[in-house]
XYZ file of C-alpha atoms in Angstrom:
453
model
C 0.000 0.000 0.000
C 1.146 3.518 -0.844
C 0.266 6.588 1.222
C -0.180 10.098 -0.216
C 0.794 12.668 2.425
C 0.515 16.430 1.811
C 2.892 18.852 3.551
C 3.566 22.573 3.289
C 6.842 21.824 1.479
C 5.551 19.289 -1.051
C 3.931 15.913 -1.695
C 5.313 12.785 0.002
C 4.644 9.191 -1.122
C 5.209 6.543 1.565
C 5.396 2.773 1.202
C 3.675 0.779 3.969
C 6.068 -1.987 5.000
C 3.827 -3.784 7.488
C 0.129 -3.582 6.562
C -0.905 -5.921 9.379
C -0.186 -3.162 11.892
C -2.929 -1.013 10.288
C -5.569 -3.443 11.536
C -4.848 -2.408 15.115
C -6.183 1.145 14.883
C -6.372 1.836 18.626
C -2.753 0.853 19.270
C -1.212 2.145 16.035
C 0.204 5.223 17.741
C 2.498 2.997 19.822
C 4.321 1.947 16.636
C 5.205 5.624 15.966
C 6.504 6.556 19.406
C 10.109 6.690 18.171
C 11.646 7.365 14.720
C 13.106 3.846 14.643
C 9.692 2.223 15.118
C 8.120 4.568 12.551
C 10.689 3.637 9.895
C 9.749 -0.021 10.352
C 6.101 0.729 9.427
C 6.439 3.232 6.569
C 9.270 4.278 4.279
C 9.573 7.399 2.114
C 9.353 6.431 -1.560
C 9.258 9.855 -3.247
C 9.114 13.523 -2.217
C 8.100 16.266 -4.666
C 9.034 19.686 -3.303
C 7.119 22.844 -4.267
C 9.040 25.427 -6.256
C 7.594 28.490 -4.511
C 4.738 29.702 -2.308
C 2.442 30.260 -5.302
C 2.633 26.599 -6.297
C 2.103 25.554 -2.668
C -0.963 27.794 -2.391
C -2.438 26.427 -5.640
C -1.893 22.844 -4.433
C -3.381 23.538 -0.988
C -6.406 25.274 -2.505
C -7.039 22.350 -4.857
C -6.824 19.898 -1.936
C -9.248 21.959 0.175
C -11.752 22.041 -2.689
C -11.292 18.318 -3.422
C -9.758 18.864 -6.867
C -6.777 17.236 -8.587
C -4.052 19.856 -9.081
C -1.464 19.840 -11.842
C 1.494 19.128 -9.548
C -0.312 16.278 -7.770
C -1.375 14.766 -11.086
C 2.240 14.874 -12.265
C 3.485 13.118 -9.120
C 0.848 10.401 -9.303
C 1.609 9.694 -12.947
C 5.340 9.532 -12.268
C 5.373 7.411 -9.124
C 2.096 5.659 -8.451
C 1.272 4.711 -12.054
C 4.345 2.449 -12.105
C 2.795 0.391 -9.331
C -0.818 0.471 -10.469
C -1.621 -2.726 -8.570
C -0.946 -0.981 -5.258
C -3.695 0.802 -3.334
C -3.300 4.511 -2.596
C -4.252 5.675 0.891
C -5.514 9.276 0.973
C -6.997 11.559 3.626
C -9.917 12.962 1.560
C -12.566 10.636 0.121
C -13.721 13.257 -2.401
C -10.202 13.622 -3.764
C -9.962 9.827 -3.985
C -13.009 9.724 -6.240
C -11.444 12.301 -8.574
C -8.125 10.388 -8.703
C -9.884 7.107 -9.408
C -11.934 8.710 -12.186
C -9.050 10.471 -13.965
C -6.054 8.175 -13.329
C -7.822 4.834 -12.750
C -6.035 4.214 -9.442
C -7.552 2.322 -6.507
C -7.872 4.705 -3.538
C -8.545 3.838 0.110
C -9.984 6.041 2.860
C -10.848 4.550 6.261
C -10.388 5.225 10.000
C -7.173 3.227 9.878
C -5.833 5.503 7.115
C -6.805 8.605 9.101
C -4.955 7.283 12.168
C -1.917 6.456 9.993
C -1.888 10.016 8.631
C -1.946 11.389 12.168
C 0.950 9.161 13.201
C 3.011 10.154 10.138
C 2.399 13.819 10.935
C 3.806 13.253 14.421
C 7.056 11.780 13.056
C 7.230 13.852 9.859
C 10.653 15.383 10.607
C 12.295 11.957 10.922
C 10.423 10.316 8.029
C 11.068 13.093 5.467
C 14.813 13.657 5.220
C 16.512 16.672 3.702
C 14.204 19.317 5.213
C 15.410 21.103 8.364
C 12.709 21.612 11.034
C 13.153 25.380 10.939
C 12.589 25.505 7.174
C 9.527 23.266 7.453
C 8.060 25.506 10.165
C 8.609 28.648 8.051
C 6.965 26.994 5.025
C 3.957 25.914 7.094
C 3.506 29.405 8.530
C 3.805 31.093 5.118
C 1.355 28.679 3.496
C -1.127 29.140 6.359
C -1.055 32.922 5.909
C -1.437 32.675 2.125
C -4.292 30.190 2.381
C -6.065 32.342 4.975
C -5.788 35.412 2.749
C -7.137 33.423 -0.199
C -10.112 32.164 1.827
C -10.809 35.645 3.167
C -10.684 37.091 -0.341
C -13.157 34.620 -1.811
C -15.223 33.924 1.308
C -19.002 34.325 0.898
C -19.109 35.887 4.360
C -16.830 38.657 3.128
C -19.197 39.335 0.213
C -22.121 39.330 2.640
C -20.396 42.142 4.476
C -20.727 44.267 1.344
C -24.463 43.566 1.214
C -24.885 44.359 4.916
C -23.048 47.659 4.553
C -24.924 48.587 1.363
C -28.410 48.031 2.828
C -27.450 49.902 6.014
C -26.185 52.832 3.957
C -29.335 52.747 1.833
C -31.522 53.054 4.935
C -29.381 55.912 6.246
C -29.632 57.719 2.904
C -33.425 57.386 2.963
C -33.571 58.975 6.422
C -31.256 61.810 5.415
C -33.190 62.420 2.204
C -36.455 62.659 4.106
C -34.947 65.174 6.533
C -33.402 67.262 3.744
C -36.552 67.276 1.616
C -38.758 68.206 4.578
C -36.381 71.049 5.469
C -36.280 72.234 1.851
C -40.087 72.283 1.531
C -40.500 74.107 4.821
C -37.714 76.601 4.065
C -38.799 77.475 0.535
C -42.467 77.318 1.565
C -42.142 80.691 3.305
C -41.333 82.258 -0.055
C -43.493 80.181 -2.442
C -45.957 78.005 -0.421
C -48.169 77.147 -3.410
C -45.352 75.238 -5.155
C -45.450 72.413 -2.595
C -49.138 71.739 -3.321
C -48.677 71.754 -7.100
C -45.542 69.556 -7.250
C -45.924 66.425 -5.099
C -42.785 64.581 -6.252
C -39.896 65.429 -3.935
C -37.071 65.166 -6.482
C -38.979 67.217 -9.062
C -39.720 69.818 -6.364
C -36.028 70.222 -5.489
C -34.989 70.413 -9.141
C -37.675 73.055 -9.794
C -36.608 75.134 -6.773
C -32.994 74.956 -7.886
C -33.910 76.166 -11.363
C -36.466 78.813 -10.352
C -34.813 80.487 -7.387
C -36.933 83.574 -6.702
C -40.598 83.085 -7.617
C -40.476 86.169 -9.840
C -38.306 84.114 -12.235
C -40.997 81.491 -12.866
C -42.406 83.273 -15.908
C -39.024 83.274 -17.647
C -37.969 79.762 -16.497
C -38.326 76.703 -18.722
C -39.397 73.696 -16.602
C -40.384 71.445 -19.491
C -37.483 69.050 -18.840
C -38.622 68.593 -15.204
C -42.431 68.947 -15.187
C -45.287 68.108 -17.586
C -46.922 70.983 -19.461
C -50.076 71.163 -17.323
C -48.069 71.155 -14.056
C -45.751 73.853 -15.437
C -48.742 75.998 -16.320
C -50.136 75.609 -12.784
C -46.776 76.616 -11.289
C -46.617 79.789 -13.381
C -50.207 80.665 -12.490
C -49.563 80.080 -8.774
C -46.457 82.270 -8.862
C -48.518 85.263 -10.026
C -50.910 85.080 -7.066
C -48.511 83.718 -4.439
C -48.926 84.881 -0.820
C -45.327 84.061 0.223
C -42.915 86.467 1.871
C -39.967 88.124 0.193
C -36.497 86.605 0.798
C -32.964 87.764 0.055
C -30.567 86.400 -2.539
C -28.443 84.883 0.210
C -31.443 82.848 1.428
C -32.181 81.640 -2.105
C -28.513 80.645 -2.499
C -28.602 78.498 0.632
C -31.879 76.877 -0.433
C -30.391 76.082 -3.846
C -27.342 74.538 -2.196
C -29.649 72.314 -0.123
C -31.484 71.294 -3.305
C -28.138 70.381 -4.887
C -27.441 68.093 -1.954
C -30.844 66.408 -2.295
C -30.347 65.791 -6.026
C -26.830 64.404 -5.526
C -27.906 62.087 -2.706
C -30.871 60.881 -4.778
C -28.597 60.049 -7.716
C -26.155 58.235 -5.444
C -29.022 56.319 -3.823
C -30.196 55.091 -7.244
C -26.637 53.999 -8.059
C -26.323 52.224 -4.688
C -29.639 50.437 -5.229
C -28.433 49.124 -8.607
C -25.220 47.917 -6.963
C -27.184 46.164 -4.197
C -29.498 44.576 -6.740
C -26.577 43.160 -8.731
C -24.837 41.864 -5.596
C -28.006 40.154 -4.357
C -28.586 38.463 -7.710
C -24.977 37.230 -7.659
C -24.919 36.015 -4.033
C -28.524 34.964 -3.307
C -30.502 34.773 -6.572
C -33.230 32.425 -5.275
C -33.848 34.515 -2.158
C -34.003 37.655 -4.310
C -36.640 36.103 -6.575
C -38.701 35.020 -3.553
C -38.773 38.199 -1.417
C -37.019 40.920 -3.443
C -33.656 42.642 -3.158
C -34.371 44.951 -0.220
C -36.129 42.385 1.987
C -33.494 39.753 1.207
C -30.660 42.157 2.008
C -32.337 43.178 5.288
C -32.738 39.514 6.276
C -29.031 38.886 5.592
C -28.093 42.050 7.487
C -30.250 41.089 10.465
C -28.759 37.577 10.634
C -25.176 38.791 10.104
C -24.387 36.754 6.981
C -26.027 34.463 4.445
C -24.555 31.402 6.168
C -25.978 32.447 9.538
C -29.344 33.062 7.906
C -29.246 29.574 6.351
C -28.945 28.073 9.843
C -32.261 29.609 10.958
C -35.458 27.531 10.662
C -38.407 28.810 8.632
C -40.294 29.861 11.786
C -37.407 32.159 12.751
C -37.137 33.593 9.227
C -40.852 34.410 9.395
C -40.587 36.631 12.516
C -37.018 37.857 11.968
C -37.065 41.566 12.787
C -40.015 41.363 15.211
C -38.088 40.109 18.249
C -39.292 42.914 20.508
C -42.943 42.185 19.718
C -42.342 38.445 20.149
C -40.838 38.738 23.636
C -43.461 41.274 24.677
C -46.190 38.863 23.550
C -44.574 35.970 25.422
C -44.257 38.087 28.557
C -47.855 39.317 28.492
C -49.212 35.987 27.172
C -50.732 37.622 24.118
C -50.706 36.465 20.480
C -47.226 36.256 18.995
C -46.439 38.217 15.783
C -47.059 36.509 12.450
C -44.366 38.291 10.455
C -41.321 40.500 10.760
C -39.176 41.822 7.906
C -40.885 39.380 5.519
C -44.062 41.498 5.796
C -42.593 43.917 3.221
C -42.291 41.200 0.551
C -44.521 41.695 -2.492
C -46.344 38.368 -2.013
C -47.427 39.313 1.514
C -48.279 42.869 0.525
C -50.646 41.947 -2.305
C -52.838 39.601 -0.237
C -55.747 40.534 2.023
C -55.337 41.048 5.759
C -57.131 37.767 6.435
C -54.551 35.664 4.576
C -51.354 37.590 5.410
C -50.427 35.167 8.196
C -50.813 32.079 5.990
C -48.896 33.578 3.096
C -46.072 34.799 5.348
C -45.733 31.322 6.862
C -45.611 29.632 3.446
C -43.258 32.289 2.072
C -40.914 31.853 5.046
C -40.809 28.086 4.482
C -39.920 28.460 0.793
C -37.506 31.332 1.514
C -35.637 29.174 4.054
C -35.108 26.532 1.356
C -33.943 29.196 -1.099
C -31.491 30.619 1.463
C -29.931 27.209 2.099
C -29.725 26.518 -1.620
C -27.938 29.848 -2.179
C -25.589 29.489 0.794
C -24.657 25.820 0.505
C -25.373 24.913 -3.124
C -22.963 25.098 -6.013
C -25.391 26.380 -8.669
C -25.915 30.109 -9.198
C -29.219 30.062 -11.078
C -32.618 31.149 -9.747
C -34.753 28.339 -11.148
C -35.739 26.950 -7.753
C -36.777 30.377 -6.480
C -38.885 31.088 -9.580
C -40.569 27.688 -9.328
C -41.430 28.120 -5.637
C -42.685 31.660 -6.227
C -45.036 30.377 -8.942
C -46.377 27.782 -6.471
C -46.950 30.455 -3.832
C -48.755 32.712 -6.308
C -51.030 29.819 -7.290
C -51.730 29.116 -3.619
C -52.440 32.803 -3.046
C -55.006 32.856 -5.846
C -56.602 29.731 -4.382
C -56.907 31.361 -0.961
C -58.329 34.570 -2.401
C -60.958 32.681 -4.446
C -61.819 30.234 -1.663
C -64.961 32.028 -0.493
C -66.365 32.554 -3.993
C -68.626 29.718 -5.190
C -70.368 29.568 -8.542
C -74.047 28.586 -8.147
C -76.144 27.413 -11.073
C -79.241 25.243 -11.733
C -81.036 23.670 -8.785
C -78.321 24.770 -6.387
C -79.079 28.374 -7.279
C -82.774 27.853 -6.541
C -82.024 26.223 -3.189
C -79.723 29.066 -2.235
C -82.457 31.541 -3.163
C -84.988 29.793 -0.910
C -82.566 29.769 2.012
C -81.695 33.399 1.465
C -85.295 34.727 1.478
C -86.748 32.428 4.128
C -89.084 34.365 6.455
C -87.987 34.664 10.059
C -91.383 33.644 11.489
C -91.027 30.235 9.860
C -87.900 29.552 11.887
C -88.874 27.676 15.047
C -87.155 29.007 18.143
C -85.887 26.721 20.936
C -88.300 25.874 23.771
C -86.496 27.981 26.381
C -86.524 31.066 24.191
C -90.250 30.608 23.470
C -90.979 30.366 27.196
C -88.997 33.552 27.988
C -90.773 35.369 25.184
C -94.178 34.289 26.512
C -93.288 35.476 30.047
C -92.133 38.900 28.776
C -95.380 39.266 26.803
C -97.474 38.410 29.875
C -95.558 40.940 32.023
C -96.132 43.709 29.506
C -99.855 42.854 29.520
C -100.091 43.077 33.330
C -98.168 46.367 33.331
C -100.584 47.905 30.834
C -103.563 46.743 32.938
C -102.151 48.410 36.079
C -101.650 51.682 34.208
C -105.285 51.645 33.058
C -106.524 51.145 36.628
C -104.627 54.124 37.927
């Protein structure tokens, strides 16, 4: 049996001298207590040293991903292919499948092989000659740093950080825009209050204020690129009869500067939203199809990362974002909330209030599957999300049409009879009839007493 052992310095091929010792897994470590005993069990057959750190990083990355690298393929063809009848012991079963498929070599992976690898690692300095311990330690440290940087660079958690930061910045921009626009409307409203009633769109309002300036300039201003013709005509008419106060040029300059800020922030917000949309479709396409970009990004932000969100069950995904209401309901023994951040999804928003709880529960169940598929799957398409969304839409239509029944023929006649049945034909229970008779008798006696007096 041959053993493939990976080190930071290169690939080592060992020949097992005594295979009977591998049967005793629990006591195998005793055979590797000293270098002399270890050399009686395994012997170094070939050692292929890496040329530089780049080659070592490429080999380590391929091993982590379970792939057959170029350098490993070269070693196996050179050494192991000569003894094709021998079995090759490896530490990764996935890598063994790839080797068997491409090189037609018999690979073995078992608890005994894992214990043998651990024992070889303990006596590696004595089994692999020609490498000083100090040099081996430096190579291991350098490869560990390089591999960590590679994982950090291509880690999905690192990409999730971009989504978390983008959605947080988007929410902050919305708050700032609302404050700026409210301040702009209130500030310019002292000079031209009628403009705020005519122009309802906030961005169009700020662009118009920036272009108009003083309301006396409305007649000579061309707002056709900002407003429709009828709205522009209303603005010019309102400017002639405006009741606003007069302001100085310095005030108008400051208001225009504020409008510039609103326009710039609005343009940057649109650019940031496009960036977030593209990132969500690249990282979590199925989740994006199910609940939308903003809701999906907020779920990832609330959980910390896509991998953390994938660990949550569907019931937690459903009420994620409503923790305060949940604990308050548990404390006061009231009804727990039915939805959290998922309430803002389009599927929940387009249903009636009666069915919002059912739809949110079903949407959370399908969204949890989509999250796990995006976080742990290898495919990057959104077919599963589109298929589940179509199922939810069909279920939504079924719930909405549940109370509507089509009546025709004899059923229609029966329904008509039941609908217009006279109340006096309905026989009341015996107790109700008795109470009614007693009340009638009391009213009769009361009327008789009044007549006597």
